[in-house]
PDB file of C-alpha atoms in Angstrom:
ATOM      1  CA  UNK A 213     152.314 152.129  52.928  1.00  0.00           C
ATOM      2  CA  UNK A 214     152.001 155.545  52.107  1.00  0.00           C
ATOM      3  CA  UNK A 215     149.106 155.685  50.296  1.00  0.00           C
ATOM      4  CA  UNK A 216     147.335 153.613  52.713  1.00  0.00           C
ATOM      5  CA  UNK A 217     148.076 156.133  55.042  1.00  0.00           C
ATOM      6  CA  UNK A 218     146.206 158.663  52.465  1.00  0.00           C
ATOM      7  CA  UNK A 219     143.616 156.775  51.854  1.00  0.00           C
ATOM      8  CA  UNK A 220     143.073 156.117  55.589  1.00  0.00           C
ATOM      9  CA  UNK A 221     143.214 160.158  56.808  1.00  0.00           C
ATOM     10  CA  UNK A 222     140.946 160.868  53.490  1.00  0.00           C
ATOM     11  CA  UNK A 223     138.471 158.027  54.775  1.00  0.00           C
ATOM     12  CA  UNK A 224     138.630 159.839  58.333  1.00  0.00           C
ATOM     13  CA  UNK A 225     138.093 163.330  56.417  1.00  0.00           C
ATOM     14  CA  UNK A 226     135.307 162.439  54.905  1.00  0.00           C
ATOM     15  CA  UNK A 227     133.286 160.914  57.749  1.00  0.00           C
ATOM     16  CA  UNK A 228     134.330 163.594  60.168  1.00  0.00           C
ATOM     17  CA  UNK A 229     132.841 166.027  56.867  1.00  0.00           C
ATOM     18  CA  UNK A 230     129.769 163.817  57.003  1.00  0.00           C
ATOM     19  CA  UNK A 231     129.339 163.686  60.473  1.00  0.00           C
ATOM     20  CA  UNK A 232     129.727 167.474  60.773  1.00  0.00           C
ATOM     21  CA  UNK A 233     126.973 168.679  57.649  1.00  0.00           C
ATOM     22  CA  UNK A 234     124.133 166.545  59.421  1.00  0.00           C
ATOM     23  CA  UNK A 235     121.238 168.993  60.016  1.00  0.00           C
ATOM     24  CA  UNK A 236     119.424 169.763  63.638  1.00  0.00           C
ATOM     25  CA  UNK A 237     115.801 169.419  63.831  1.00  0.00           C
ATOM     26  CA  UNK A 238     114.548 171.400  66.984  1.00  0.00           C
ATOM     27  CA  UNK A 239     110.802 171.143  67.806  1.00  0.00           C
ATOM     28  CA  UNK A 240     109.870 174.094  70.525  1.00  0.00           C
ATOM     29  CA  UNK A 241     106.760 175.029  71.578  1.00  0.00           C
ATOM     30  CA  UNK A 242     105.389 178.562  70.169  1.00  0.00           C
ATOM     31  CA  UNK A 243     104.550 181.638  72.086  1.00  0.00           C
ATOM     32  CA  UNK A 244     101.657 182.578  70.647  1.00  0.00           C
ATOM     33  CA  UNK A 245      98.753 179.790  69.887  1.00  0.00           C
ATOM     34  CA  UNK A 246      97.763 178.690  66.830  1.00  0.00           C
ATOM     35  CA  UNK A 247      94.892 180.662  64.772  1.00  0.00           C
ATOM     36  CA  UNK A 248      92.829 179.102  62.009  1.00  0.00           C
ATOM     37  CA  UNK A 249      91.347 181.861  60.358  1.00  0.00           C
ATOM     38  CA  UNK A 250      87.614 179.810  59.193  1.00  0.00           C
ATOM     39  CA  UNK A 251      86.090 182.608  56.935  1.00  0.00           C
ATOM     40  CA  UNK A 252      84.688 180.414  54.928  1.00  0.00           C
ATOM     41  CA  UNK A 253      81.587 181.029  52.462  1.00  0.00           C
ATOM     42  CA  UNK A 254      78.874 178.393  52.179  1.00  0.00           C
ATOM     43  CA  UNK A 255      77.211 179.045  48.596  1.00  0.00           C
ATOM     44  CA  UNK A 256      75.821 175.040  48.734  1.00  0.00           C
ATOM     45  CA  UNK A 257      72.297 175.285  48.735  1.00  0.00           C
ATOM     46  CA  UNK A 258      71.947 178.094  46.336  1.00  0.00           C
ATOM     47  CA  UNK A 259      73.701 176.345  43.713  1.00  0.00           C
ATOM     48  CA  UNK A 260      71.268 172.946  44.630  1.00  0.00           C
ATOM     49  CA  UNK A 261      68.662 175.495  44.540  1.00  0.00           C
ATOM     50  CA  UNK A 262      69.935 176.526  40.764  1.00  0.00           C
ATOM     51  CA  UNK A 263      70.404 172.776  39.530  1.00  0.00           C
ATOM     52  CA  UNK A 264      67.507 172.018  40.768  1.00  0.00           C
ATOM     53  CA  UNK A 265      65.998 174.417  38.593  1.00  0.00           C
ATOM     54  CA  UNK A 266      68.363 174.148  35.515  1.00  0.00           C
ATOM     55  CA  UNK A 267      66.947 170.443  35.834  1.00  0.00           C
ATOM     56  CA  UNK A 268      63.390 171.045  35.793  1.00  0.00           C
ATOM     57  CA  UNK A 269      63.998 173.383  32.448  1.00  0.00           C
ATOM     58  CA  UNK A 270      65.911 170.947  30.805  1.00  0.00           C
ATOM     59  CA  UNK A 271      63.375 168.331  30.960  1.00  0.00           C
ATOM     60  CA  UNK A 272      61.985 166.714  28.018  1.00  0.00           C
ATOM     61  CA  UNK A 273      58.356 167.919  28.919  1.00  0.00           C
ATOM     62  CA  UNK A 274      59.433 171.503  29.054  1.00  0.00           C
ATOM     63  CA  UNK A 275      59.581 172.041  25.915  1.00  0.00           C
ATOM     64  CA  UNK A 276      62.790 173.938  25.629  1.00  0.00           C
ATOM     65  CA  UNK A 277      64.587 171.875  22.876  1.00  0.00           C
TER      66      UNK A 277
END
C-alpha cells in the first residue's frame, strides 16, 4: 500500500513538473514595420556580355589553341 501511495504522488509530481516546463508562444504585433533593406547589385549582363566573348575566343576557328 505504501508504495503505491509513492508511486501515485511521484506520478502526480511528475505531470504537475511536465505540465509546469511547457513553453508560451506569444505572437504580438511590432511597433515599428518591417524593412527589407534591397541593395542589391545586378552584375548579369556584364558577365553574359564576358561569356559571350570568352565563347567567341574559344572557338575552334579562332585559332587560339
Amino acid at each position: 500500500m505504501y508504495q503505491y501511495l509513492i508511486r501515485i504522488f511521484s506520478a502526480t509530481v511528475l505531470l504537475l513538473a511536465v505540465t509546469a516546463c511547457t513553453p508560451t508562444v506569444k505572437v504580438t504585433v511590432p511597433d515599428k514595420p518591417i524593412t527589407i533593406n534591397l541593395n542589391v547589385k545586378i552584375q548579369q549582363e556584364i558577365r553574359v556580355k564576358i561569356d559571350n566573348d570568352l565563347d567567341k575566343l574559344m572557338t575552334k576557328d579562332s585559332g587560339l589553341f
